[in-house]
Amino acid sequence: MQLAKGAVGAGAALLAQYLGIELSDIEEVILAGAFGSFLRPDSACDIGLLPPVLWSKIRVAGNAAGAGARRLVCSDRERRRVDEILCRIEFLELASLPEFQSRFAREINFARI
């Protein structure tokens, strides 16, 4: 949990920095998969996994990968939509950023308050 906390916290901060936005500018945070499905948004913010400024913007999506795969297989419209989205995706390897390690080390700490 502590490693996830460090990685998610560092990732959120560095992604916002890369995009030139504040964390408060983020419109929605989606928690998905087994980890995200059982994590309450208030708990995620209480332990510092996610910044408190995002609390009201968190949505739990459950098994998003499984649901998305089913929709993709069953619908030509969804396949076209995925193709359109794929053209706009930009990959950013956060761990390769020079400041990732120091940010990760700061975010891994549970003593935030």
CSV table of N, CA and C in Angstrom, one decimal:
chain,number,residue,atom,x,y,z
A,1,MET,N,0.8,-1.2,0.0
A,1,MET,CA,0.0,0.0,0.0
A,1,MET,C,0.9,1.3,0.0
A,2,GLN,N,1.9,1.2,0.8
A,2,GLN,CA,2.8,2.4,0.9
A,2,GLN,C,3.5,2.7,-0.5
A,3,LEU,N,3.9,1.6,-1.2
A,3,LEU,CA,4.5,1.8,-2.5
A,3,LEU,C,3.5,2.4,-3.5
A,4,ALA,N,2.3,1.9,-3.5
A,4,ALA,CA,1.2,2.4,-4.3
A,4,ALA,C,0.9,3.9,-4.0
A,5,LYS,N,0.9,4.2,-2.7
A,5,LYS,CA,0.7,5.6,-2.3
A,5,LYS,C,1.8,6.5,-2.9
A,6,GLY,N,3.0,6.1,-2.8
A,6,GLY,CA,4.1,6.9,-3.3
A,6,GLY,C,4.0,7.1,-4.8
A,7,ALA,N,3.7,6.0,-5.5
A,7,ALA,CA,3.6,6.0,-7.0
A,7,ALA,C,2.4,6.8,-7.5
A,8,VAL,N,1.3,6.6,-6.9
A,8,VAL,CA,0.1,7.4,-7.3
A,8,VAL,C,0.2,8.9,-7.0
A,9,GLY,N,0.7,9.2,-5.8
A,9,GLY,CA,0.9,10.6,-5.4
A,9,GLY,C,1.9,11.3,-6.3
A,10,ALA,N,3.0,10.6,-6.5
A,10,ALA,CA,4.1,11.2,-7.4
A,10,ALA,C,3.5,11.3,-8.9
A,11,GLY,N,2.8,10.3,-9.3
A,11,GLY,CA,2.3,10.3,-10.6
A,11,GLY,C,1.3,11.5,-10.9
A,12,ALA,N,0.4,11.7,-9.9
A,12,ALA,CA,-0.6,12.7,-10.0
A,12,ALA,C,0.1,14.1,-10.1
A,13,ALA,N,1.0,14.3,-9.2
A,13,ALA,CA,1.7,15.6,-9.1
A,13,ALA,C,2.5,15.9,-10.4
A,14,LEU,N,3.3,14.9,-10.8
A,14,LEU,CA,4.1,15.0,-12.0
A,14,LEU,C,3.3,15.2,-13.3
A,15,LEU,N,2.2,14.4,-13.4
A,15,LEU,CA,1.3,14.6,-14.6
A,15,LEU,C,0.7,16.0,-14.6
A,16,ALA,N,0.3,16.5,-13.5
A,16,ALA,CA,-0.3,17.8,-13.5
A,16,ALA,C,0.8,18.8,-13.9
A,17,GLN,N,2.0,18.6,-13.4
A,17,GLN,CA,3.1,19.5,-13.7
A,17,GLN,C,3.4,19.5,-15.2
A,18,TYR,N,3.4,18.3,-15.8
A,18,TYR,CA,3.7,18.1,-17.2
A,18,TYR,C,2.7,18.8,-18.0
A,19,LEU,N,1.4,18.7,-17.6
A,19,LEU,CA,0.3,19.3,-18.4
A,19,LEU,C,0.2,20.8,-18.1
A,20,GLY,N,0.9,21.3,-17.1
A,20,GLY,CA,0.9,22.7,-16.8
A,20,GLY,C,-0.4,23.1,-16.1
A,21,ILE,N,-1.0,22.2,-15.3
A,21,ILE,CA,-2.2,22.5,-14.6
A,21,ILE,C,-2.0,22.3,-13.1
A,22,GLU,N,-3.0,22.8,-12.3
A,22,GLU,CA,-3.0,22.5,-10.9
A,22,GLU,C,-3.8,21.2,-10.6
A,23,LEU,N,-3.6,20.5,-9.5
A,23,LEU,CA,-4.4,19.4,-9.2
A,23,LEU,C,-5.8,19.7,-9.1
A,24,SER,N,-6.1,20.9,-8.7
A,24,SER,CA,-7.5,21.3,-8.6
A,24,SER,C,-8.2,21.5,-9.9
A,25,ASP,N,-7.4,21.5,-11.0
A,25,ASP,CA,-8.0,21.7,-12.3
A,25,ASP,C,-8.5,20.3,-12.9
A,26,ILE,N,-8.1,19.2,-12.3
A,26,ILE,CA,-8.5,17.9,-12.7
A,26,ILE,C,-10.0,17.8,-12.5
A,27,GLU,N,-10.7,17.3,-13.5
A,27,GLU,CA,-12.2,17.3,-13.5
A,27,GLU,C,-12.7,16.0,-12.9
A,28,GLU,N,-12.0,14.8,-13.1
A,28,GLU,CA,-12.5,13.5,-12.7
A,28,GLU,C,-11.3,12.6,-12.4
A,29,VAL,N,-11.4,11.8,-11.4
A,29,VAL,CA,-10.5,10.8,-11.1
A,29,VAL,C,-11.3,9.5,-11.0
A,30,ILE,N,-10.9,8.5,-11.8
A,30,ILE,CA,-11.6,7.2,-11.8
A,30,ILE,C,-10.7,6.1,-11.2
A,31,LEU,N,-11.2,5.5,-10.1
A,31,LEU,CA,-10.6,4.4,-9.4
A,31,LEU,C,-11.2,3.1,-10.0
A,32,ALA,N,-10.3,2.3,-10.6
A,32,ALA,CA,-10.8,1.1,-11.3
A,32,ALA,C,-10.0,-0.1,-10.8
A,33,GLY,N,-10.5,-1.3,-11.2
A,33,GLY,CA,-9.8,-2.5,-10.9
A,33,GLY,C,-10.0,-3.0,-9.5
A,34,ALA,N,-9.4,-4.1,-9.2
A,34,ALA,CA,-9.6,-4.6,-7.8
A,34,ALA,C,-9.1,-3.7,-6.7
A,35,PHE,N,-8.0,-3.0,-6.9
A,35,PHE,CA,-7.5,-2.0,-6.0
A,35,PHE,C,-8.5,-0.9,-5.8
A,36,GLY,N,-8.8,-0.3,-6.9
A,36,GLY,CA,-9.7,0.9,-6.8
A,36,GLY,C,-11.1,0.7,-6.4
A,37,SER,N,-11.6,-0.5,-6.7
A,37,SER,CA,-13.0,-0.9,-6.4
A,37,SER,C,-13.3,-1.0,-5.0
A,38,PHE,N,-12.3,-1.3,-4.2
A,38,PHE,CA,-12.5,-1.5,-2.8
A,38,PHE,C,-12.0,-0.4,-1.9
A,39,LEU,N,-11.5,0.7,-2.5
A,39,LEU,CA,-11.0,1.8,-1.9
A,39,LEU,C,-12.0,3.0,-1.8
A,40,ARG,N,-12.3,3.4,-0.6
A,40,ARG,CA,-13.3,4.5,-0.5
A,40,ARG,C,-12.6,5.8,-0.8
A,41,PRO,N,-13.2,6.7,-1.6
A,41,PRO,CA,-12.6,8.0,-1.9
A,41,PRO,C,-12.1,8.8,-0.7
A,42,ASP,N,-12.9,8.8,0.4
A,42,ASP,CA,-12.5,9.5,1.6
A,42,ASP,C,-11.2,8.9,2.2
A,43,SER,N,-11.2,7.6,2.2
A,43,SER,CA,-10.0,6.9,2.7
A,43,SER,C,-8.7,7.1,1.9
A,44,ALA,N,-8.9,7.1,0.5
A,44,ALA,CA,-7.8,7.4,-0.4
A,44,ALA,C,-7.2,8.8,-0.1
A,45,CYS,N,-8.1,9.8,0.2
A,45,CYS,CA,-7.6,11.1,0.5
A,45,CYS,C,-7.0,11.2,1.9
A,46,ASP,N,-7.7,10.5,2.9
A,46,ASP,CA,-7.2,10.5,4.3
A,46,ASP,C,-5.8,10.0,4.4
A,47,ILE,N,-5.4,9.0,3.7
A,47,ILE,CA,-4.1,8.5,3.8
A,47,ILE,C,-3.1,9.1,2.9
A,48,GLY,N,-3.6,10.0,2.0
A,48,GLY,CA,-2.7,10.8,1.1
A,48,GLY,C,-2.4,10.0,-0.2
A,49,LEU,N,-3.2,9.0,-0.5
A,49,LEU,CA,-3.0,8.3,-1.8
A,49,LEU,C,-3.4,9.3,-2.9
A,50,LEU,N,-4.4,10.0,-2.7
A,50,LEU,CA,-4.8,11.1,-3.6
A,50,LEU,C,-4.9,12.4,-2.8
A,51,PRO,N,-4.6,13.5,-3.5
A,51,PRO,CA,-4.7,14.8,-2.8
A,51,PRO,C,-6.2,15.1,-2.4
A,52,PRO,N,-6.4,15.6,-1.2
A,52,PRO,CA,-7.8,15.9,-0.7
A,52,PRO,C,-8.5,16.8,-1.7
A,53,VAL,N,-7.8,17.6,-2.5
A,53,VAL,CA,-8.5,18.5,-3.4
A,53,VAL,C,-9.3,17.8,-4.5
A,54,LEU,N,-9.0,16.5,-4.6
A,54,LEU,CA,-9.6,15.6,-5.6
A,54,LEU,C,-10.8,14.8,-5.1
A,55,TRP,N,-11.0,14.9,-3.8
A,55,TRP,CA,-12.0,14.0,-3.1
A,55,TRP,C,-13.4,14.0,-3.8
A,56,SER,N,-13.9,15.2,-4.1
A,56,SER,CA,-15.3,15.3,-4.7
A,56,SER,C,-15.3,14.9,-6.2
A,57,LYS,N,-14.1,14.6,-6.7
A,57,LYS,CA,-14.0,14.3,-8.2
A,57,LYS,C,-13.7,12.8,-8.4
A,58,ILE,N,-13.7,12.1,-7.4
A,58,ILE,CA,-13.4,10.6,-7.5
A,58,ILE,C,-14.6,9.8,-7.8
A,59,ARG,N,-14.5,8.9,-8.8
A,59,ARG,CA,-15.6,8.0,-9.1
A,59,ARG,C,-15.0,6.6,-9.1
A,60,VAL,N,-15.7,5.6,-8.6
A,60,VAL,CA,-15.3,4.2,-8.6
A,60,VAL,C,-15.9,3.5,-9.7
A,61,ALA,N,-15.1,2.9,-10.6
A,61,ALA,CA,-15.6,2.3,-11.8
A,61,ALA,C,-15.7,0.8,-11.8
A,62,GLY,N,-15.2,0.1,-10.8
A,62,GLY,CA,-15.2,-1.3,-10.8
A,62,GLY,C,-14.2,-1.9,-11.8
A,63,ASN,N,-14.6,-3.0,-12.4
A,63,ASN,CA,-13.8,-3.7,-13.4
A,63,ASN,C,-13.9,-3.0,-14.8
A,64,ALA,N,-13.2,-1.9,-14.9
A,64,ALA,CA,-13.3,-1.1,-16.1
A,64,ALA,C,-12.7,-1.8,-17.3
A,65,ALA,N,-11.6,-2.5,-17.1
A,65,ALA,CA,-11.0,-3.2,-18.2
A,65,ALA,C,-11.9,-4.3,-18.8
A,66,GLY,N,-12.5,-5.1,-17.9
A,66,GLY,CA,-13.4,-6.2,-18.3
A,66,GLY,C,-14.6,-5.6,-19.0
A,67,ALA,N,-15.2,-4.6,-18.5
A,67,ALA,CA,-16.4,-4.0,-19.1
A,67,ALA,C,-16.0,-3.3,-20.4
A,68,GLY,N,-14.9,-2.7,-20.5
A,68,GLY,CA,-14.5,-2.1,-21.8
A,68,GLY,C,-14.2,-3.1,-22.8
A,69,ALA,N,-13.6,-4.2,-22.4
A,69,ALA,CA,-13.3,-5.3,-23.4
A,69,ALA,C,-14.6,-5.9,-24.0
A,70,ARG,N,-15.5,-6.1,-23.1
A,70,ARG,CA,-16.8,-6.6,-23.6
A,70,ARG,C,-17.5,-5.7,-24.6
A,71,ARG,N,-17.5,-4.4,-24.2
A,71,ARG,CA,-18.1,-3.4,-25.1
A,71,ARG,C,-17.4,-3.3,-26.5
A,72,LEU,N,-16.1,-3.4,-26.4
A,72,LEU,CA,-15.3,-3.3,-27.6
A,72,LEU,C,-15.5,-4.5,-28.6
A,73,VAL,N,-15.6,-5.7,-28.0
A,73,VAL,CA,-15.9,-6.9,-28.8
A,73,VAL,C,-17.3,-6.9,-29.4
A,74,CYS,N,-18.2,-6.4,-28.7
A,74,CYS,CA,-19.6,-6.4,-29.1
A,74,CYS,C,-20.1,-5.3,-30.0
A,75,SER,N,-19.3,-4.3,-30.3
A,75,SER,CA,-19.8,-3.1,-30.9
A,75,SER,C,-18.8,-2.5,-31.9
A,76,ASP,N,-19.2,-2.4,-33.1
A,76,ASP,CA,-18.4,-1.7,-34.1
A,76,ASP,C,-18.3,-0.2,-33.8
A,77,ARG,N,-19.3,0.4,-33.3
A,77,ARG,CA,-19.3,1.8,-32.9
A,77,ARG,C,-18.2,2.0,-31.8
A,78,GLU,N,-18.2,1.1,-30.8
A,78,GLU,CA,-17.2,1.2,-29.7
A,78,GLU,C,-15.7,1.1,-30.3
A,79,ARG,N,-15.6,0.2,-31.3
A,79,ARG,CA,-14.2,0.0,-31.9
A,79,ARG,C,-13.8,1.2,-32.6
A,80,ARG,N,-14.7,1.9,-33.3
A,80,ARG,CA,-14.4,3.2,-34.0
A,80,ARG,C,-14.0,4.2,-32.9
A,81,ARG,N,-14.8,4.2,-31.8
A,81,ARG,CA,-14.5,5.2,-30.8
A,81,ARG,C,-13.1,5.0,-30.2
A,82,VAL,N,-12.8,3.8,-30.0
A,82,VAL,CA,-11.4,3.4,-29.4
A,82,VAL,C,-10.4,3.9,-30.4
A,83,ASP,N,-10.6,3.7,-31.7
A,83,ASP,CA,-9.6,4.1,-32.7
A,83,ASP,C,-9.4,5.6,-32.6
A,84,GLU,N,-10.5,6.4,-32.4
A,84,GLU,CA,-10.4,7.8,-32.4
A,84,GLU,C,-9.6,8.2,-31.1
A,85,ILE,N,-9.9,7.6,-30.0
A,85,ILE,CA,-9.2,7.9,-28.7
A,85,ILE,C,-7.7,7.5,-28.8
A,86,LEU,N,-7.4,6.4,-29.4
A,86,LEU,CA,-6.0,6.0,-29.6
A,86,LEU,C,-5.1,7.0,-30.3
A,87,CYS,N,-5.7,7.7,-31.2
A,87,CYS,CA,-5.0,8.7,-32.0
A,87,CYS,C,-4.6,9.9,-31.1
A,88,ARG,N,-5.3,10.1,-30.0
A,88,ARG,CA,-5.1,11.3,-29.2
A,88,ARG,C,-4.3,11.0,-27.9
A,89,ILE,N,-4.0,9.7,-27.7
A,89,ILE,CA,-3.3,9.3,-26.4
A,89,ILE,C,-1.8,9.7,-26.6
A,90,GLU,N,-1.3,10.2,-25.5
A,90,GLU,CA,0.1,10.6,-25.4
A,90,GLU,C,0.7,9.8,-24.2
A,91,PHE,N,1.7,9.0,-24.4
A,91,PHE,CA,2.3,8.2,-23.3
A,91,PHE,C,3.4,9.0,-22.6
A,92,LEU,N,3.4,9.0,-21.3
A,92,LEU,CA,4.4,9.7,-20.5
A,92,LEU,C,4.9,8.7,-19.5
A,93,GLU,N,6.2,8.3,-19.6
A,93,GLU,CA,6.8,7.4,-18.7
A,93,GLU,C,7.3,8.2,-17.5
A,94,LEU,N,6.4,8.2,-16.5
A,94,LEU,CA,6.6,9.1,-15.3
A,94,LEU,C,7.9,8.7,-14.5
A,95,ALA,N,8.2,7.4,-14.4
A,95,ALA,CA,9.4,6.9,-13.7
A,95,ALA,C,10.7,7.3,-14.4
A,96,SER,N,10.6,7.7,-15.7
A,96,SER,CA,11.8,8.2,-16.3
A,96,SER,C,12.1,9.7,-16.1
A,97,LEU,N,11.1,10.4,-15.6
A,97,LEU,CA,11.3,11.8,-15.3
A,97,LEU,C,12.4,12.0,-14.2
A,98,PRO,N,13.3,13.0,-14.4
A,98,PRO,CA,14.4,13.2,-13.4
A,98,PRO,C,13.8,13.4,-11.9
A,99,GLU,N,12.7,14.0,-11.8
A,99,GLU,CA,12.2,14.3,-10.5
A,99,GLU,C,11.3,13.2,-9.9
A,100,PHE,N,11.1,12.1,-10.6
A,100,PHE,CA,10.2,11.1,-10.1
A,100,PHE,C,10.7,10.5,-8.8
A,101,GLN,N,11.9,10.2,-8.7
A,101,GLN,CA,12.4,9.5,-7.5
A,101,GLN,C,12.3,10.3,-6.2
A,102,SER,N,12.6,11.6,-6.3
A,102,SER,CA,12.5,12.5,-5.1
A,102,SER,C,11.0,12.7,-4.8
A,103,ARG,N,10.2,12.9,-5.8
A,103,ARG,CA,8.7,13.1,-5.5
A,103,ARG,C,8.1,11.8,-4.9
A,104,PHE,N,8.5,10.6,-5.5
A,104,PHE,CA,8.1,9.3,-4.9
A,104,PHE,C,8.5,9.2,-3.4
A,105,ALA,N,9.7,9.6,-3.1
A,105,ALA,CA,10.2,9.5,-1.7
A,105,ALA,C,9.4,10.4,-0.8
A,106,ARG,N,9.0,11.6,-1.3
A,106,ARG,CA,8.2,12.5,-0.5
A,106,ARG,C,6.7,11.9,-0.3
A,107,GLU,N,6.2,11.4,-1.3
A,107,GLU,CA,4.8,10.9,-1.3
A,107,GLU,C,4.6,9.6,-0.6
A,108,ILE,N,5.6,8.8,-0.4
A,108,ILE,CA,5.5,7.5,0.2
A,108,ILE,C,5.2,7.6,1.8
A,109,ASN,N,5.5,8.8,2.3
A,109,ASN,CA,5.3,9.0,3.8
A,109,ASN,C,3.8,9.1,4.1
A,110,PHE,N,3.4,8.3,5.2
A,110,PHE,CA,2.0,8.4,5.6
A,110,PHE,C,1.8,9.6,6.6
A,111,ALA,N,2.8,10.1,7.1
A,111,ALA,CA,2.6,11.2,8.1
A,111,ALA,C,2.5,12.6,7.4
A,112,ARG,N,1.2,12.8,6.9
A,112,ARG,CA,1.0,14.0,6.1
A,112,ARG,C,0.5,15.2,6.9
A,113,ILE,N,-0.2,14.9,8.0
A,113,ILE,CA,-0.8,16.0,8.8
A,113,ILE,C,0.0,16.3,10.0
